[in-house]
Structures are given as C-alpha cells and as structure tokens.
Amino acid sequence: MIQRKKEKILITGGRGFIGTNFLRYIFSQADFSGSVVNLDKMTYAANPSSWQPLVSDKYLMVEGDICDQKLVEDLFAKHQFDCVIHFAAESHVDRSIHGPAEFVDSNVRGIMTLLEACRKFWKPDGQNLFVHMSTDEVFGPTPEGVLFDEQACYAPRNPYAATKAAADHLVAAYFHTYQLPVIIANSTNNYGAFQHPEKLIPLMLLNMLQQKELPLYGDGKHERDWIFVEDACAAIWKLVQRGKVGERYNIGTGKTCKNIELVETLCEMVAAQTQQDVSVYKNLIRFISERKGHDRRYALNSSKIQVETSWNPTHSFMQGLEKTVAWYLANQDWLKLSQNQDYQLWLNKNY
Ligand code: TYD
C-alpha cells in the first residue's frame, strides 16, 4: 500500500463546511506534522472567525480568491506546497438555479487557476498531489436499487452539478495531458457541525428552534446517501496518504434516506432533547413546490476506497445525526448565521 507524507498543504475553502471540519481533523492526527495554508474567499458561506478553531504556528489563513492568479502563484512561490486539497466551491444547488454565473467563476475558473499554478510550480517528480473534492451530483440521478461506482457516466442536471462536472473533467484532463498528479473524490451529501443553515439539516434544526415551517420540496421522497462529515474528512486524508494518482474515488455509505424520513427523525431527536411533544415539530412540515432540476436519488458504491485505502465510515446515520443534532443544539449561535445580511437578501429575493 502507498504511504505518502505531505508536509506543506494548501487547503482551499478551509472556512467552508467540509474545509473547517477537515482542518480540525488533520490537526488532530498524530501522523500529520506539516503546515497548512488556508486560502478562503470569506464569502457568505464561510464560517465567522469566532468559529475558527485553529490557532497554530503551523496554520496560516489567507483571505483571497482562487481565481486570483497572482495571489495563487505568490502563495505557491512562497510556500512550496507539496499538496493541494481543493474544497473551495459554490455549493448550494438552489443558489445555482437562481444565479449560475458565480458557480462557473468559482467552480470552473477557480480550479483552472489552481491547476495552472500546479503545472507551473511542480516538477514532474511524483512528489506532489492535487486532491479535488467533488460530488455525486455529477452523475445525475441514481436509479432505484443501484449504487453508482467510479465508472458511472457523467450526467449533471443542475447548474451546480454541471460546474462540478466541468471541474472533474479539467482535473482528469490535466492528469492525462500534463501528467499532473491528481485524485478526484466524489462524495455524497455531507452533514455534521459547521454547515451553513441554507442546507437541509441545519435549516430544519434552525426552523424547529424558531417554530418556523419545515419546507420539503415536492413529495419529500427524494433520497440522498448521507455521510457524516468526519467520516468524509477521514476518507480525504486516506486518499492523500494512499490514493492512486490519476484515479477517482467515491465516498459514501451506500445507504440512502428519504428527505421526509430524515426530517421526521430530526423532529424526534429535537423533541427528545427539548422535552417537547414530537407533534410540535412534525406539524411544522410543509410540502412546497418542486425544486427545478431536482434529482430523485443519489447513492454511491464506495468499495474502491475501502479496498485500496482501508477507509470505512465509522458512524451509522443515526449516530452521526445524534452527534449533529447535539452540536447544533449546543451551538445555537451558529444558526444565527442565517441572520447574515447576504443570506437574508438572497432568501427575500428567491422565496
Ligand atoms: P441540499 O442540502 O440542498 O443538498 P443537495 O440538493 O445538494 O442534495 O438538499 C438535500 C435534499 O433536501 C435535496 O433533495 C433537496 C432537499 N431540500 C428540501 O426539501 N428543502 C430544503 O429547504 C432544502 C434546503 C433541501
């Protein structure tokens, strides 16, 4: 089994949901002794500094845009990265439906800038690695009873998914054309601490606590394969250490849950924690008109990463959800992110 050691890592989007969790994860790993530069644009989705958990002489936060070629090249020249882990992206499907242009900028032009910097600064000596965090949405809806593996065809069906698919293709093209050492990770829906309250799970928890309606698109029977973010972070770290260059890997649990079942479970967990009758929360559920381009089901087969890197998710969905609900209830200030001005403006414009 390959065992790489990376010491000078550039993380993009380290103030975002998965990036924040990943930073906490690697700095807690005994097998990481290196340093990290976190390049983050600090958009509406970035977590505020009061929530930034890291104070370390091995960590540097740089506020800036991955599309800024000069900034990216200056960072490469100064820090001599041996690894890039690319999380920065516009990721909310609803926003991409209302305004796709920003998604093309960040998700396509942004990755292009990073790939070009790697090509310019990295010698072809096999010492470096570019890991691209992508999504299951690039494959489009997974038929009932099927788990997509790494051979699935690309069939993105909303603007967000289309930009992530374009990014995946660029990464693969840089491997084949320029032999850039890359790995692509296609992950299912992540959930856990530090997620912006525009996403399903924190949104439902926030609304429950404020006695607001719980909006479910369509009939609420859309299925997602939910992975606890700490398990996804462990998977990315395994890929950094053991993934094969030029390969793509799925990260998921292979189990799905319908949105309505998930929200009902959240109602039960919050009711138990707040000593309320569960009907107080379940009565808030509302079925609203369908999201445009809403894929019915996403589900991935992750045997490849399990076999090749010995990664396995360590949380069942119920365990992960229990931890997640407990975290949001204990950190209700986090949910005040939804009072962020940009988020409110966006909600007012679009709902
Ligand atoms: P989301 O967290 O936006 O992730 P994605 O669309 O990328 O999978 O949504 C997860 C599921 O929850 C998806 O089927 C859409 C649905 N959903 C709702 O029904 N209501 C909501 O308010 C939100 C945000 C999502």
XYZ file of C-alpha atoms and ligand atoms in Angstrom:
376
model
C 0.000 0.000 0.000
C 1.241 3.511 -0.888
C 2.037 5.663 2.182
C 2.595 9.295 1.243
C 3.602 12.002 3.687
C 2.519 15.543 2.883
C 4.022 18.432 4.822
C 3.159 21.683 3.038
C -0.500 21.690 2.220
C -2.634 24.324 0.531
C -6.274 23.936 1.513
C -8.786 25.987 -0.422
C -12.098 26.832 1.198
C -10.928 25.943 4.689
C -13.553 28.233 6.227
C -16.355 26.357 4.487
C -18.230 23.412 5.940
C -16.076 20.482 4.860
C -12.876 22.575 4.897
C -13.412 23.614 8.520
C -14.025 20.023 9.560
C -11.033 18.829 7.546
C -8.661 21.316 9.185
C -9.804 20.202 12.616
C -9.377 16.608 11.513
C -5.807 16.777 10.208
C -4.516 18.862 13.078
C -5.823 16.145 15.397
C -3.998 13.378 13.518
C -0.776 12.039 15.020
C 0.505 11.273 11.505
C 0.340 14.931 10.407
C 3.221 17.151 11.425
C 3.169 19.564 8.497
C 1.809 23.042 7.930
C -1.310 24.356 6.197
C -2.157 27.499 4.291
C -5.902 28.026 4.070
C -6.948 30.148 1.083
C -10.550 31.230 1.536
C -12.576 33.977 -0.104
C -14.701 34.503 3.025
C -17.990 34.507 1.118
C -21.366 34.388 2.877
C -20.801 30.635 3.380
C -17.507 30.980 5.265
C -17.682 30.431 8.961
C -17.030 33.566 11.031
C -13.667 33.952 12.692
C -15.082 33.401 16.153
C -15.727 29.847 14.995
C -12.295 29.319 13.552
C -10.870 26.669 15.811
C -7.235 26.924 14.832
C -4.525 28.894 16.464
C -1.260 27.286 15.497
C 2.119 28.312 14.161
C 1.582 25.629 11.520
C -1.528 27.292 10.144
C -1.926 30.417 8.042
C -5.249 31.857 6.917
C -5.124 33.886 3.700
C -8.232 35.738 2.603
C -8.436 35.675 -1.172
C -9.971 34.271 -4.318
C -8.789 31.089 -6.040
C -9.443 32.920 -9.341
C -6.728 35.467 -8.444
C -3.812 34.078 -10.451
C -1.208 36.420 -8.967
C -2.207 35.620 -5.392
C -2.244 31.868 -6.067
C 1.164 31.978 -7.779
C 2.644 34.109 -4.987
C 1.456 31.539 -2.441
C 2.948 28.667 -4.435
C 6.263 30.535 -4.780
C 6.411 31.394 -1.093
C 5.216 28.151 0.496
C 6.362 25.446 -1.991
C 3.264 23.327 -1.463
C 3.603 19.579 -1.924
C -0.157 19.058 -1.799
C -3.320 20.961 -2.671
C -6.659 19.859 -1.230
C -9.324 21.749 -3.070
C -12.597 22.281 -1.207
C -13.439 25.850 -2.267
C -16.662 25.903 -4.259
C -20.048 27.474 -4.543
C -22.116 24.508 -3.407
C -25.761 25.371 -2.840
C -27.938 23.966 -5.625
C -30.772 26.456 -5.036
C -28.382 29.379 -5.459
C -27.000 27.862 -8.666
C -30.526 27.697 -10.088
C -31.052 31.406 -9.441
C -27.563 32.560 -10.476
C -25.264 30.094 -12.259
C -22.556 32.613 -13.267
C -20.845 32.734 -9.876
C -20.709 28.932 -9.922
C -18.858 28.928 -13.228
C -16.400 31.503 -11.856
C -15.558 29.725 -8.608
C -16.029 26.107 -9.569
C -14.551 26.140 -13.088
C -12.321 29.192 -13.499
C -11.121 28.839 -9.894
C -9.928 25.259 -10.277
C -8.313 26.137 -13.590
C -6.201 28.792 -11.837
C -5.080 26.265 -9.234
C -4.305 23.575 -11.806
C -2.264 26.057 -13.843
C -0.268 27.047 -10.751
C 0.461 23.373 -10.037
C 1.586 22.896 -13.625
C 3.847 25.925 -13.405
C 5.413 25.225 -9.997
C 5.501 21.447 -9.651
C 8.321 19.410 -11.156
C 7.242 16.124 -12.762
C 8.947 14.108 -9.987
C 5.859 12.468 -8.489
C 6.343 14.295 -5.177
C 3.161 16.361 -5.239
C -0.561 15.759 -5.148
C -3.736 17.662 -6.074
C -6.913 16.305 -4.449
C -10.180 17.617 -5.842
C -13.308 17.401 -3.708
C -16.296 16.747 -5.914
C -19.824 15.451 -5.600
C -22.102 12.556 -6.505
C -24.339 15.073 -8.296
C -22.075 14.982 -11.368
C -23.531 11.553 -12.223
C -27.154 12.717 -12.163
C -29.920 10.694 -10.516
C -29.094 7.115 -9.449
C -31.837 4.627 -10.427
C -33.667 2.839 -7.613
C -31.746 -0.214 -6.368
C -28.448 0.955 -7.938
C -25.253 2.330 -6.366
C -23.077 4.241 -8.851
C -19.418 3.230 -8.892
C -16.471 5.157 -10.353
C -17.379 4.066 -13.898
C -20.727 5.907 -13.827
C -21.342 8.266 -16.746
C -21.391 11.988 -16.141
C -24.931 13.390 -16.416
C -25.172 16.579 -14.322
C -28.633 18.122 -14.299
C -28.447 21.374 -12.365
C -26.003 24.281 -12.827
C -24.066 23.437 -9.637
C -23.585 19.827 -10.731
C -22.620 20.952 -14.249
C -19.837 23.187 -12.900
C -18.521 20.397 -10.652
C -18.591 18.003 -13.636
C -16.616 20.546 -15.689
C -14.096 20.787 -12.840
C -13.755 16.977 -12.662
C -13.134 16.841 -16.417
C -10.475 19.554 -16.184
C -8.695 17.699 -13.367
C -8.755 14.435 -15.352
C -7.553 16.280 -18.461
C -4.582 17.770 -16.561
C -3.610 14.264 -15.495
C -3.794 12.821 -18.995
C -2.369 15.826 -20.840
C 0.264 17.128 -18.436
C 0.675 14.141 -16.055
C -0.331 16.392 -13.158
C -0.636 14.127 -10.075
C -4.338 14.339 -9.228
C -7.013 12.422 -7.351
C -10.750 13.129 -7.678
C -13.085 12.387 -4.751
C -16.818 12.228 -5.495
C -18.667 12.419 -2.209
C -22.303 12.037 -1.265
C -24.128 14.657 0.864
C -22.063 15.564 3.929
C -23.676 16.531 7.214
C -22.357 17.496 10.644
C -21.118 20.513 12.589
C -20.351 23.892 10.940
C -22.720 23.541 7.970
C -24.395 26.698 6.687
C -28.094 26.882 7.614
C -29.163 27.033 3.980
C -28.563 23.271 3.748
C -31.268 20.790 4.656
C -30.217 19.538 8.102
C -29.157 22.833 9.777
C -32.073 24.634 8.107
C -34.580 22.180 9.577
C -32.977 22.436 13.030
C -32.959 26.236 12.899
C -36.603 26.342 11.818
C -37.642 23.883 14.520
C -35.997 26.009 17.185
C -37.751 29.104 15.835
C -41.085 27.323 15.348
C -40.963 28.035 11.612
C -42.221 25.786 8.815
C -40.029 22.908 7.622
C -40.125 23.199 3.805
C -39.729 19.972 1.826
C -39.574 20.087 -1.948
C -42.148 18.075 -3.914
C -43.362 14.934 -2.158
C -40.292 14.821 0.131
C -39.377 11.345 -1.105
C -36.080 12.315 -2.715
C -33.269 10.107 -1.431
C -29.717 11.019 -0.531
C -26.779 8.923 0.680
C -25.696 10.940 3.744
C -22.147 10.745 5.054
C -21.035 12.183 8.395
C -18.508 14.918 7.631
C -15.864 13.486 9.986
C -16.000 10.214 8.046
C -15.668 12.110 4.759
C -12.643 14.006 6.148
C -11.027 10.725 7.182
C -11.618 9.454 3.632
C -9.925 12.505 2.080
C -6.946 12.088 4.406
C -6.680 8.409 3.408
C -6.678 9.473 -0.241
C -3.889 11.978 0.429
C -1.838 9.216 2.012
C -2.835 6.178 -0.012
C -4.921 7.063 -3.062
C -3.567 6.216 -6.520
C -2.655 9.171 -8.689
C -4.914 9.658 -11.701
C -7.808 7.786 -10.091
C -11.227 8.830 -8.910
C -12.810 7.543 -5.704
C -16.382 7.591 -4.435
C -17.038 8.480 -0.795
C -20.404 7.491 0.648
C -22.194 4.957 2.786
C -24.180 3.095 0.131
C -27.344 3.632 2.213
C -29.990 6.193 1.429
C -32.675 8.021 3.366
C -35.724 9.874 2.036
C -35.890 13.569 2.953
C -39.209 13.165 4.770
C -37.846 10.297 6.880
C -34.770 12.335 7.695
C -36.786 15.375 8.772
C -39.135 13.239 10.868
C -36.109 11.688 12.585
C -34.718 15.173 13.285
C -38.103 16.146 14.792
C -37.932 13.107 17.080
C -34.357 13.845 18.154
C -35.053 17.531 18.854
C -38.277 16.642 20.709
C -36.320 14.233 22.923
C -33.644 16.861 23.619
C -36.077 19.732 24.290
C -38.643 17.598 26.138
C -41.409 18.656 23.766
C -44.059 16.514 22.177
C -42.808 15.445 18.728
C -46.030 16.724 17.109
C -44.913 20.290 17.929
C -42.177 19.824 15.344
C -43.773 17.385 12.896
C -46.731 19.758 12.465
C -44.294 22.282 11.015
C -43.517 20.086 7.978
C -44.776 21.619 4.701
C -44.526 20.237 1.184
C -43.618 23.080 -1.163
C -43.336 23.246 -4.957
C -40.631 21.124 -6.502
C -37.076 22.414 -6.886
C -36.124 22.859 -10.563
C -33.865 20.066 -11.844
C -34.313 18.173 -8.563
C -32.693 14.740 -8.851
C -34.679 11.973 -7.217
C -31.922 9.848 -5.799
C -28.148 9.887 -5.263
C -26.277 6.827 -3.974
C -22.664 5.706 -4.346
C -20.735 2.472 -4.113
C -17.536 3.218 -2.156
C -15.870 -0.205 -2.244
C -12.872 1.112 -4.188
C -11.668 3.494 -1.459
C -12.450 0.868 1.179
C -10.375 -1.808 -0.540
C -7.499 0.429 -1.662
C -7.045 2.612 1.439
C -8.786 0.610 4.191
C -11.119 3.567 4.888
C -14.543 2.802 6.330
C -17.187 5.159 7.687
C -17.264 4.817 11.467
C -20.647 6.446 12.144
C -24.021 4.929 11.322
C -26.537 7.512 10.072
C -28.282 7.531 13.452
C -25.000 8.023 15.342
C -23.942 10.834 13.021
C -27.338 12.526 13.270
C -27.364 12.290 17.079
C -23.956 13.981 17.205
C -25.056 16.602 14.687
C -28.296 17.487 16.488
C -26.452 17.680 19.813
C -23.847 20.007 18.262
C -26.404 22.436 16.775
C -28.465 22.488 19.959
C -25.337 23.253 21.986
C -24.181 25.882 19.470
C -27.336 27.746 18.645
C -25.317 30.881 17.904
C -24.096 29.094 14.839
C -27.592 29.047 13.445
C -27.653 32.844 13.714
C -25.530 32.749 10.583
C -28.880 32.757 8.876
C -29.249 36.335 10.072
C -26.241 37.163 7.910
C -27.298 40.015 5.633
C -26.336 38.426 2.344
C -28.237 35.264 3.199
C -31.358 37.243 4.138
C -31.201 39.286 0.932
C -30.892 36.114 -1.063
C -33.807 34.460 0.721
C -36.001 37.537 0.244
C -35.221 37.612 -3.460
C -35.782 33.959 -4.112
C -38.502 32.690 -1.770
P -29.325 20.042 -0.059
O -28.841 20.035 1.361
O -29.561 21.376 -0.716
O -28.315 19.149 -0.907
P -28.428 18.569 -2.438
O -29.565 19.151 -3.154
O -27.142 19.017 -2.981
O -28.546 17.092 -2.291
O -30.652 19.242 -0.122
C -30.727 17.901 0.269
C -32.096 17.400 -0.108
O -33.072 18.116 0.659
C -32.466 17.653 -1.561
O -33.262 16.548 -2.018
C -33.295 18.908 -1.537
C -33.998 18.780 -0.200
N -34.343 20.065 0.457
C -35.676 20.328 0.803
O -36.593 19.518 0.560
N -35.951 21.523 1.421
C -34.983 22.452 1.679
O -35.311 23.537 2.225
C -33.623 22.163 1.319
C -32.509 23.146 1.587
C -33.355 20.948 0.703
